[in-house]
mmCIF file of C-alpha atoms in Angstrom:
data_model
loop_
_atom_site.group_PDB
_atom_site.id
_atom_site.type_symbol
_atom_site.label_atom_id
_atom_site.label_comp_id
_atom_site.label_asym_id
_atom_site.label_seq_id
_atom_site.Cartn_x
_atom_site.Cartn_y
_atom_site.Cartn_z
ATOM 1 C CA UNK L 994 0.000 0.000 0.000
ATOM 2 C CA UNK L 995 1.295 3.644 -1.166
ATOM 3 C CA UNK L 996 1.854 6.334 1.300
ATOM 4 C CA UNK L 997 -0.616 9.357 0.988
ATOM 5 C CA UNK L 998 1.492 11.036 3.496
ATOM 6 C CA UNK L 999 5.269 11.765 4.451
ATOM 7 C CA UNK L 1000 6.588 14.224 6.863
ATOM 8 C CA UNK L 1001 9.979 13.615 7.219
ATOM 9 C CA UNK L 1002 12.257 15.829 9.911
ATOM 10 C CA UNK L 1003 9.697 18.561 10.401
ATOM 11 C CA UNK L 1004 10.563 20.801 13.334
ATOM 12 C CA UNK L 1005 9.364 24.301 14.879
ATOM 13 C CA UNK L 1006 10.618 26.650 17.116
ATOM 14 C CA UNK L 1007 8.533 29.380 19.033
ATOM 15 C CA UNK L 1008 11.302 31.589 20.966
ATOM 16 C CA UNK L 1009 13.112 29.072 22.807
ATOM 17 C CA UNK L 1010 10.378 26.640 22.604
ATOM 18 C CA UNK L 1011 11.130 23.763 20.287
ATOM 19 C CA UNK L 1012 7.088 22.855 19.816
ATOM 20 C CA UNK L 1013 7.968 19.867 17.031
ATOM 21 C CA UNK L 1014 11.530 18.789 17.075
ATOM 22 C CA UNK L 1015 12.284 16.154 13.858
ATOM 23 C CA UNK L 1016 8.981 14.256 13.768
ATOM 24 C CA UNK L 1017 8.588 11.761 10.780
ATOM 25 C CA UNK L 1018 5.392 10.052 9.772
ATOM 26 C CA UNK L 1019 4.441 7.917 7.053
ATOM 27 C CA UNK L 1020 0.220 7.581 6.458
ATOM 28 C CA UNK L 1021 -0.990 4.575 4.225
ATOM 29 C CA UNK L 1022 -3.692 5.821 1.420
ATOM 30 C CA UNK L 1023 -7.026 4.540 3.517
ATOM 31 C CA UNK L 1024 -5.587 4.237 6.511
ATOM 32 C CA UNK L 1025 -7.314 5.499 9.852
ATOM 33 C CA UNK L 1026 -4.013 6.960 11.971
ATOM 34 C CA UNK L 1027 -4.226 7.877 15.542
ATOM 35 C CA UNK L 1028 -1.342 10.500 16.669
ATOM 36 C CA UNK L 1029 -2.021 11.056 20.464
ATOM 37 C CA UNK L 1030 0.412 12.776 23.157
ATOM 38 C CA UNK L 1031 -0.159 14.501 26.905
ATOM 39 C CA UNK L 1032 -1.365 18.061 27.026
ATOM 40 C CA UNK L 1033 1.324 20.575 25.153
ATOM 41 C CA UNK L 1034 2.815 17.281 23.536
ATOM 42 C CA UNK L 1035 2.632 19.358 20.202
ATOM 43 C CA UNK L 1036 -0.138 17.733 18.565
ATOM 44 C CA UNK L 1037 -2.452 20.600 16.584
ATOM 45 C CA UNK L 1038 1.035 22.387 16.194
ATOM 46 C CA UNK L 1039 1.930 19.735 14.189
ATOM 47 C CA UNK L 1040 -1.913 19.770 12.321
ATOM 48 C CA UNK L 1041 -1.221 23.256 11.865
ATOM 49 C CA UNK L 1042 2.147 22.750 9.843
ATOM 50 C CA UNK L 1043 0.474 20.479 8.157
ATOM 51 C CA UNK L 1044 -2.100 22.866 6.995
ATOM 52 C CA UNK L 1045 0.485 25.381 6.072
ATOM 53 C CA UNK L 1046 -0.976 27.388 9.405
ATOM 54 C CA UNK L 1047 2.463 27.592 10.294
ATOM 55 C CA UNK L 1048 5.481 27.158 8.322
ATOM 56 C CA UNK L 1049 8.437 24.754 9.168
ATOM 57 C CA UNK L 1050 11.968 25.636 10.300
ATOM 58 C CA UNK L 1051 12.654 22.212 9.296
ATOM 59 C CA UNK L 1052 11.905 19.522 6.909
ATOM 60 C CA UNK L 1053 9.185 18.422 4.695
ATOM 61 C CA UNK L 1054 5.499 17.746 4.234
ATOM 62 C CA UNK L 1055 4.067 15.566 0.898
ATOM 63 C CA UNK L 1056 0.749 14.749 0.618
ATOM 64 C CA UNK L 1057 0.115 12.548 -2.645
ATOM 65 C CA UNK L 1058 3.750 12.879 -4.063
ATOM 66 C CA UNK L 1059 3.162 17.100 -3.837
ATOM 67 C CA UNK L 1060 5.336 18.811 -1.475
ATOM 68 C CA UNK L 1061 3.382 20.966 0.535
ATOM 69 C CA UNK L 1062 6.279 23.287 2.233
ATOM 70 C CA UNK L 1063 5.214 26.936 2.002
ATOM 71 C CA UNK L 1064 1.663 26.708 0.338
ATOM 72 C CA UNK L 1065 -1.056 28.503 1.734
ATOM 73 C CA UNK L 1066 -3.772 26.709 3.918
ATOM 74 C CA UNK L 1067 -6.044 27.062 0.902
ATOM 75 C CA UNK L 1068 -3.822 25.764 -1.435
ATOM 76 C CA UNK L 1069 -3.465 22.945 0.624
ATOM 77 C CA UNK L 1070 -6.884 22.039 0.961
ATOM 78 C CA UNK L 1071 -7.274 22.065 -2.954
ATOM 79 C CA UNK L 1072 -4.601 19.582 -3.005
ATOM 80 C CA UNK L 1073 -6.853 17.354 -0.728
ATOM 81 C CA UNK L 1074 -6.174 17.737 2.699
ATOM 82 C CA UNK L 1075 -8.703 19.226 5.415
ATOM 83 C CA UNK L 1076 -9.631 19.338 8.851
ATOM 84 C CA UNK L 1077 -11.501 20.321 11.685
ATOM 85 C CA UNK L 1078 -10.587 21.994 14.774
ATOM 86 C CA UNK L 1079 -9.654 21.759 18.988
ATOM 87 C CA UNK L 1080 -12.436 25.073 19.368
ATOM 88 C CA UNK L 1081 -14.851 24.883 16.784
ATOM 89 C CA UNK L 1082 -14.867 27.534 14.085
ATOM 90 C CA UNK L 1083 -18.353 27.179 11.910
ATOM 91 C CA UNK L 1084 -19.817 30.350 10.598
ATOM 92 C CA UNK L 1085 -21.945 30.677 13.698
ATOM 93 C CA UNK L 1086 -24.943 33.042 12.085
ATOM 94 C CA UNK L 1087 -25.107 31.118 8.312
ATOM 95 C CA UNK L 1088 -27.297 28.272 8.306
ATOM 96 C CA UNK L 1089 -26.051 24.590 8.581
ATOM 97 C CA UNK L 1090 -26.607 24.303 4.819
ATOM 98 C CA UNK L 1091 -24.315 27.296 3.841
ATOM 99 C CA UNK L 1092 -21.591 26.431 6.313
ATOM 100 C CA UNK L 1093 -21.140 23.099 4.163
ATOM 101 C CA UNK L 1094 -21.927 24.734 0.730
ATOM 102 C CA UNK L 1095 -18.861 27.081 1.532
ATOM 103 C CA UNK L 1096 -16.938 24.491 1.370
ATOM 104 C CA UNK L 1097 -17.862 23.499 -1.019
ATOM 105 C CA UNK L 1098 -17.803 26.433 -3.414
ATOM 106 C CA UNK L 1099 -14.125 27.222 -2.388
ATOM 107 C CA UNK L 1100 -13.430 23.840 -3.657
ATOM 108 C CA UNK L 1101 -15.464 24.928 -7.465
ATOM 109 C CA UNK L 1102 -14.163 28.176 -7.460
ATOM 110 C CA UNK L 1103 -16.509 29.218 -10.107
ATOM 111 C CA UNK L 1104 -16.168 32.145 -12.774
ATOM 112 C CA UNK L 1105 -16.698 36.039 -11.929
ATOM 113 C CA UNK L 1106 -18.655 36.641 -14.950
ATOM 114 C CA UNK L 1107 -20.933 33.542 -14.087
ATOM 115 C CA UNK L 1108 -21.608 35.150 -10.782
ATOM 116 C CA UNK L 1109 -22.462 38.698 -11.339
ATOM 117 C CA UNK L 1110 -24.310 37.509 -14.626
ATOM 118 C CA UNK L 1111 -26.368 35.011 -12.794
ATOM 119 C CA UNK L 1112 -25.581 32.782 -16.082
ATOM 120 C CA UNK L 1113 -27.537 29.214 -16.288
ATOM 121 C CA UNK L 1114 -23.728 27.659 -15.373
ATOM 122 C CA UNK L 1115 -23.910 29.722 -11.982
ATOM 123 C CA UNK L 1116 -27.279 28.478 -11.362
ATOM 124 C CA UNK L 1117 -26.340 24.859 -12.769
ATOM 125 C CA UNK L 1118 -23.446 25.067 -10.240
ATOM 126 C CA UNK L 1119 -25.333 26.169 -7.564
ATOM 127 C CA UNK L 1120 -27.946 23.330 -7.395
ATOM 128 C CA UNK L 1121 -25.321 21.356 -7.291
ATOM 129 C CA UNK L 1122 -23.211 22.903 -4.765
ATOM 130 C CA UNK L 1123 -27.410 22.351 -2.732
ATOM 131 C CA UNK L 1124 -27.787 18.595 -3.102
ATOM 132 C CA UNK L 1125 -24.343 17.892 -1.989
ATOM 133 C CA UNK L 1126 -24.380 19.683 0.835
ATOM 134 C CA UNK L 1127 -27.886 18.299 1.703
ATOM 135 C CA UNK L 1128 -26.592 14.704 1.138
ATOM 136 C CA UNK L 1129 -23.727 15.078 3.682
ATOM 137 C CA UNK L 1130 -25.782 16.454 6.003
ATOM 138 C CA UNK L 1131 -27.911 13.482 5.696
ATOM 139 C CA UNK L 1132 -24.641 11.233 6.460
ATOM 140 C CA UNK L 1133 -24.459 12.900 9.798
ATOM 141 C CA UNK L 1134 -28.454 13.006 10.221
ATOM 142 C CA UNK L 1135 -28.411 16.982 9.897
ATOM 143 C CA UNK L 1136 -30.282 17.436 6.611
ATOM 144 C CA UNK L 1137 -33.471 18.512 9.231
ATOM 145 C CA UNK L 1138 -31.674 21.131 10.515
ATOM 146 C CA UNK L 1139 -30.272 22.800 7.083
ATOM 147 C CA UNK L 1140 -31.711 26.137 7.798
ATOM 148 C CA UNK L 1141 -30.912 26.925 11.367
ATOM 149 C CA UNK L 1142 -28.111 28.856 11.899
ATOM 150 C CA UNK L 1143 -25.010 26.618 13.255
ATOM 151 C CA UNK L 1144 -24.837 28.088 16.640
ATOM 152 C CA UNK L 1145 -28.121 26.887 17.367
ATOM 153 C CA UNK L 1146 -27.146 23.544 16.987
ATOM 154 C CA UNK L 1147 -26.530 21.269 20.062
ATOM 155 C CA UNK L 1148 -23.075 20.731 20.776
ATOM 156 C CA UNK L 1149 -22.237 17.346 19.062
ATOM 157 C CA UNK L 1150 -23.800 18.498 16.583
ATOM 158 C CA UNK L 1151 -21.845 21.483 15.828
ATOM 159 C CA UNK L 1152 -18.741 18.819 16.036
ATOM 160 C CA UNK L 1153 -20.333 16.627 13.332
ATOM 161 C CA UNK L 1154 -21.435 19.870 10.991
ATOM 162 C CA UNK L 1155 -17.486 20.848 11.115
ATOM 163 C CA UNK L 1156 -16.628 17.450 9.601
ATOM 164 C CA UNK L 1157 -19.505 17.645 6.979
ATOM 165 C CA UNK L 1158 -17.830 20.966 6.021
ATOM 166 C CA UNK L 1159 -14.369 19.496 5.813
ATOM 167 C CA UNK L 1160 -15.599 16.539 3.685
ATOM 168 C CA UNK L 1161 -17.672 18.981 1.646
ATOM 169 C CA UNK L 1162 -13.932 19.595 0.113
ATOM 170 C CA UNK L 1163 -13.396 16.546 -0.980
ATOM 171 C CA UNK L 1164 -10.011 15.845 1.188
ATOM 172 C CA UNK L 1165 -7.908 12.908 0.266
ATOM 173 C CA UNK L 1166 -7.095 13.363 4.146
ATOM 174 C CA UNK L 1167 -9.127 14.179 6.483
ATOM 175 C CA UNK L 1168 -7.387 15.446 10.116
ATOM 176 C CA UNK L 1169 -9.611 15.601 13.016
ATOM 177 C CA UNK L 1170 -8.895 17.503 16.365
ATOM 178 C CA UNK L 1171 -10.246 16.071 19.114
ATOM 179 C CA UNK L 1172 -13.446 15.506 17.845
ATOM 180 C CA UNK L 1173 -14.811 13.988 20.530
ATOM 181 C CA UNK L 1174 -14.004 16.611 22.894
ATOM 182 C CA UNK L 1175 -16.935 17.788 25.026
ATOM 183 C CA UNK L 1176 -19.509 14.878 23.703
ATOM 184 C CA UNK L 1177 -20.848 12.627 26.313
ATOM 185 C CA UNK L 1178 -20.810 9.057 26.481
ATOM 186 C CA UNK L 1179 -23.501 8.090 23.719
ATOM 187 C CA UNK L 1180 -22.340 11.102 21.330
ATOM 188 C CA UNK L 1181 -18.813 9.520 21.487
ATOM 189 C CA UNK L 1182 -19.939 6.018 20.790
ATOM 190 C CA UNK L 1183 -21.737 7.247 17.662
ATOM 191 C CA UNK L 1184 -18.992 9.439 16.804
ATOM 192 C CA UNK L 1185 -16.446 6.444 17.006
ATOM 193 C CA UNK L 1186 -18.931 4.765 14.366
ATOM 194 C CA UNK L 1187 -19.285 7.617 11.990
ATOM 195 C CA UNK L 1188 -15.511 8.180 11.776
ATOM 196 C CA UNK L 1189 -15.322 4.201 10.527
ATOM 197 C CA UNK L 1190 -18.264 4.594 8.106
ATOM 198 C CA UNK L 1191 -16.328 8.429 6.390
ATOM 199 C CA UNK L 1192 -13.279 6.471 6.125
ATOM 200 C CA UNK L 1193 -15.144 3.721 4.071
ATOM 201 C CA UNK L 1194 -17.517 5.996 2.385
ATOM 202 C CA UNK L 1195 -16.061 8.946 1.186
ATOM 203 C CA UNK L 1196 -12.770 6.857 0.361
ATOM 204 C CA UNK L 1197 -10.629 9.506 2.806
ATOM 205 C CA UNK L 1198 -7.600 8.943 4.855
ATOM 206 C CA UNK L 1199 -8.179 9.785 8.442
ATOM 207 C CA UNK L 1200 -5.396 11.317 10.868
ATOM 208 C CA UNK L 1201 -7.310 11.567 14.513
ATOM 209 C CA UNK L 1202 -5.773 13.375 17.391
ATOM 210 C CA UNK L 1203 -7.943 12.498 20.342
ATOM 211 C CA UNK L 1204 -7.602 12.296 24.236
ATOM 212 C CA UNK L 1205 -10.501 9.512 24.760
ATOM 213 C CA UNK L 1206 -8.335 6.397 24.557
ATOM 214 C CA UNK L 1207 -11.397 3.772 24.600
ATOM 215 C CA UNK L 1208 -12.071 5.954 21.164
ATOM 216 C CA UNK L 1209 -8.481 5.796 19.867
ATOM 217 C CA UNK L 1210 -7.686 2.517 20.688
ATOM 218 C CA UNK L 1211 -11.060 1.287 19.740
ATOM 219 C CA UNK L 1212 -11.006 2.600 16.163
ATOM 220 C CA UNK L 1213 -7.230 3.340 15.102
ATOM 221 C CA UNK L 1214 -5.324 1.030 12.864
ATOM 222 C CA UNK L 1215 -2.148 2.554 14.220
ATOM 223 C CA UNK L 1216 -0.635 5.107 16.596
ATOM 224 C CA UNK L 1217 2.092 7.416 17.045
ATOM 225 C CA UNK L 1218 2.570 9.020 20.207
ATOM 226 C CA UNK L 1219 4.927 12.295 20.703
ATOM 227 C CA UNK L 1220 5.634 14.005 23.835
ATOM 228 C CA UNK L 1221 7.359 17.979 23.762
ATOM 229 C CA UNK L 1222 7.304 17.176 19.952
ATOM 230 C CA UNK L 1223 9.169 14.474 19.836
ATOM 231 C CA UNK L 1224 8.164 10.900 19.140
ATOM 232 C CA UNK L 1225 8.334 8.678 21.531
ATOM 233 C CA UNK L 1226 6.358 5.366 20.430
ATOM 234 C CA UNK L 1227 4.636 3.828 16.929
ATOM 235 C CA UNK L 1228 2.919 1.092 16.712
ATOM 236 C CA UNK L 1229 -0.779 -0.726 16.695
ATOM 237 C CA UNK L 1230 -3.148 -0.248 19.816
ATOM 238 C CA UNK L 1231 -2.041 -3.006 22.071
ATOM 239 C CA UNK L 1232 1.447 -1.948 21.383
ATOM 240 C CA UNK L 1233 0.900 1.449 22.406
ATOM 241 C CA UNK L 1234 -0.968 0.507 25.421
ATOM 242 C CA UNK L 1235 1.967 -1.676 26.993
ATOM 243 C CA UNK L 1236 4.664 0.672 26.123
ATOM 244 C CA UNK L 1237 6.398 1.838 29.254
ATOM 245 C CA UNK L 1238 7.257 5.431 27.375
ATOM 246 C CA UNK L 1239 3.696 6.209 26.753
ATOM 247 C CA UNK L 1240 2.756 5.111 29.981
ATOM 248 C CA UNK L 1241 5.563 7.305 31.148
ATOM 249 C CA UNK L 1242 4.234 10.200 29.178
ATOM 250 C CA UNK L 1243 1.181 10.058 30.729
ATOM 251 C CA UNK L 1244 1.049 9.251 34.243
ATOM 252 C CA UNK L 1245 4.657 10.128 34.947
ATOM 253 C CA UNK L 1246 8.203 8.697 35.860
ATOM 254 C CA UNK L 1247 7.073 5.321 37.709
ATOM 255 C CA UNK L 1248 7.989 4.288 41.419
ATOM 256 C CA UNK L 1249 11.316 3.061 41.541
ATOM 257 C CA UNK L 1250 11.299 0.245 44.089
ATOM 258 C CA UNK L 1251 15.264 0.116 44.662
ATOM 259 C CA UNK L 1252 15.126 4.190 45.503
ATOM 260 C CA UNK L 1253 16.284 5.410 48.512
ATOM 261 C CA UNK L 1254 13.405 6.579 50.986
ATOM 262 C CA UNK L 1255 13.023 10.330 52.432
ATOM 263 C CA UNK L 1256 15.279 11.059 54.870
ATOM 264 C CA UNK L 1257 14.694 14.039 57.616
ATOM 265 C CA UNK L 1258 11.658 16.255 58.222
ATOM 266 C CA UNK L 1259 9.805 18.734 56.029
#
């Protein structure tokens, strides 16, 4: 199997703050990745090199055998990679429909002339630009709510409407930031389901950074772990679970049983 994406070396500094220090990852075309890490590990800094948020001081991105160093974020996206966000950032007062027909328009782009005109291509386009939109809404059981305006919506639901938007792009890869984040129990579970089904349906590579390990391990074909940028494990779920440097990373240096006890008072 091909890789959709490299990243070999990439590293960024912020002051003396080295936020991703030579991290290398290799993504399988249809694969569904999990890259997880504790708090400040470095995880949507490295989404947002990615994404050409931020720029590298270091190596180099390729998605699809296109390098990707120093292209805009919407470049980037037309070469097939989107994603959603830690805080959620919909267009909070347009409708559910137009936050995913955005999308979907940036990824037509569409003639001037055919605009202002109001040609029978505009309108051609348009329609189109509708039913799509409507159908992914109906993949995350939305399509009811395609005229409210997004910050209406329940919570989850604002969380699944940002993923109909990204896939309204058409991504090759899709990279989701903690998607799960603020759900509850039964949103999650469902969640975990839908990301399977996108993967399948919409043919789309999936990169997940997520804190709920029951989701991650339950759903993720493999994992990387980093911790203050770096990598520090790789491998599939029960791997990752038994590693004593993620376990490390996460619940701290472990008892040493052979280390000399306190001695004195306070």
């Amino acid at each position: 199997m091909s890789n959709l994406l490299e990243v070999d070396g990439l590293s960024i500094s912020f002051g003396g703050l080295k936020a991703v220090d030579g991290f290398s990852i290799s993504i399988p075309k249809g694969a569904l990745y999990g890259l997880i890490g504790p708090n400040g590990a470095g995880k949507t800094t490295l989404f947002n090199l990615l994404t050409g948020v931020y720029q590298a001081d270091r190596g180099t991105i390729t998605l699809d055998g296109k390098r990707l160093n120093g292209l805009k974020p919407s470049r980037i996206v037309s070469l097939g990679m989107a994603r959603t966000f830690q805080n959620i950032r919909l267009f909070q007062n347009l409708s559910v429909l137009d936050n995913v027909r955005i999308a979907g328009q940036a990824r037509h782009g569409g003639q001037f002339r055919d605009a202002l005109l109001r040609t029978f291509q505009f309108w051609r386009e348009e329609a189109a630009l509708h039913d799509e939109a409507m159908e992914l809404l109906a993949v995350f059981n939305l399509e009811g709510r395609a005229q409210e305006q997004a910050k209406n919506l329940p919570y989850g639901d604002q969380r699944r409407l940002e993923i109909a938007r990204a896939l309204a792009a058409h991504p090759k890869l899709l990279l989701l930031d903690e998607p799960a984040a603020g759900m509850n129990t039964t949103e999650k579970q469902a969640l975990t389901t839908l990301i399977a089904q996108i993967r399948d349906r919409f043919n789309v590579t999936v990169l997940l950074i997520e804190h709920d390990m029951g989701l991650v391990m339950g759903i993720c074909e493999q994992i990387t772990v980093i911790e203050y940028g770096k990598l520090i494990a790789r491998g599939v779920p029960s791997e990752i679970q038994s590693d004593p440097r993620v376990i490390e990373a996460y619940l701290g240096e472990p008892d040493d049983e052979h280390a000399a006890a306190p001695q004195g008072g306070a």
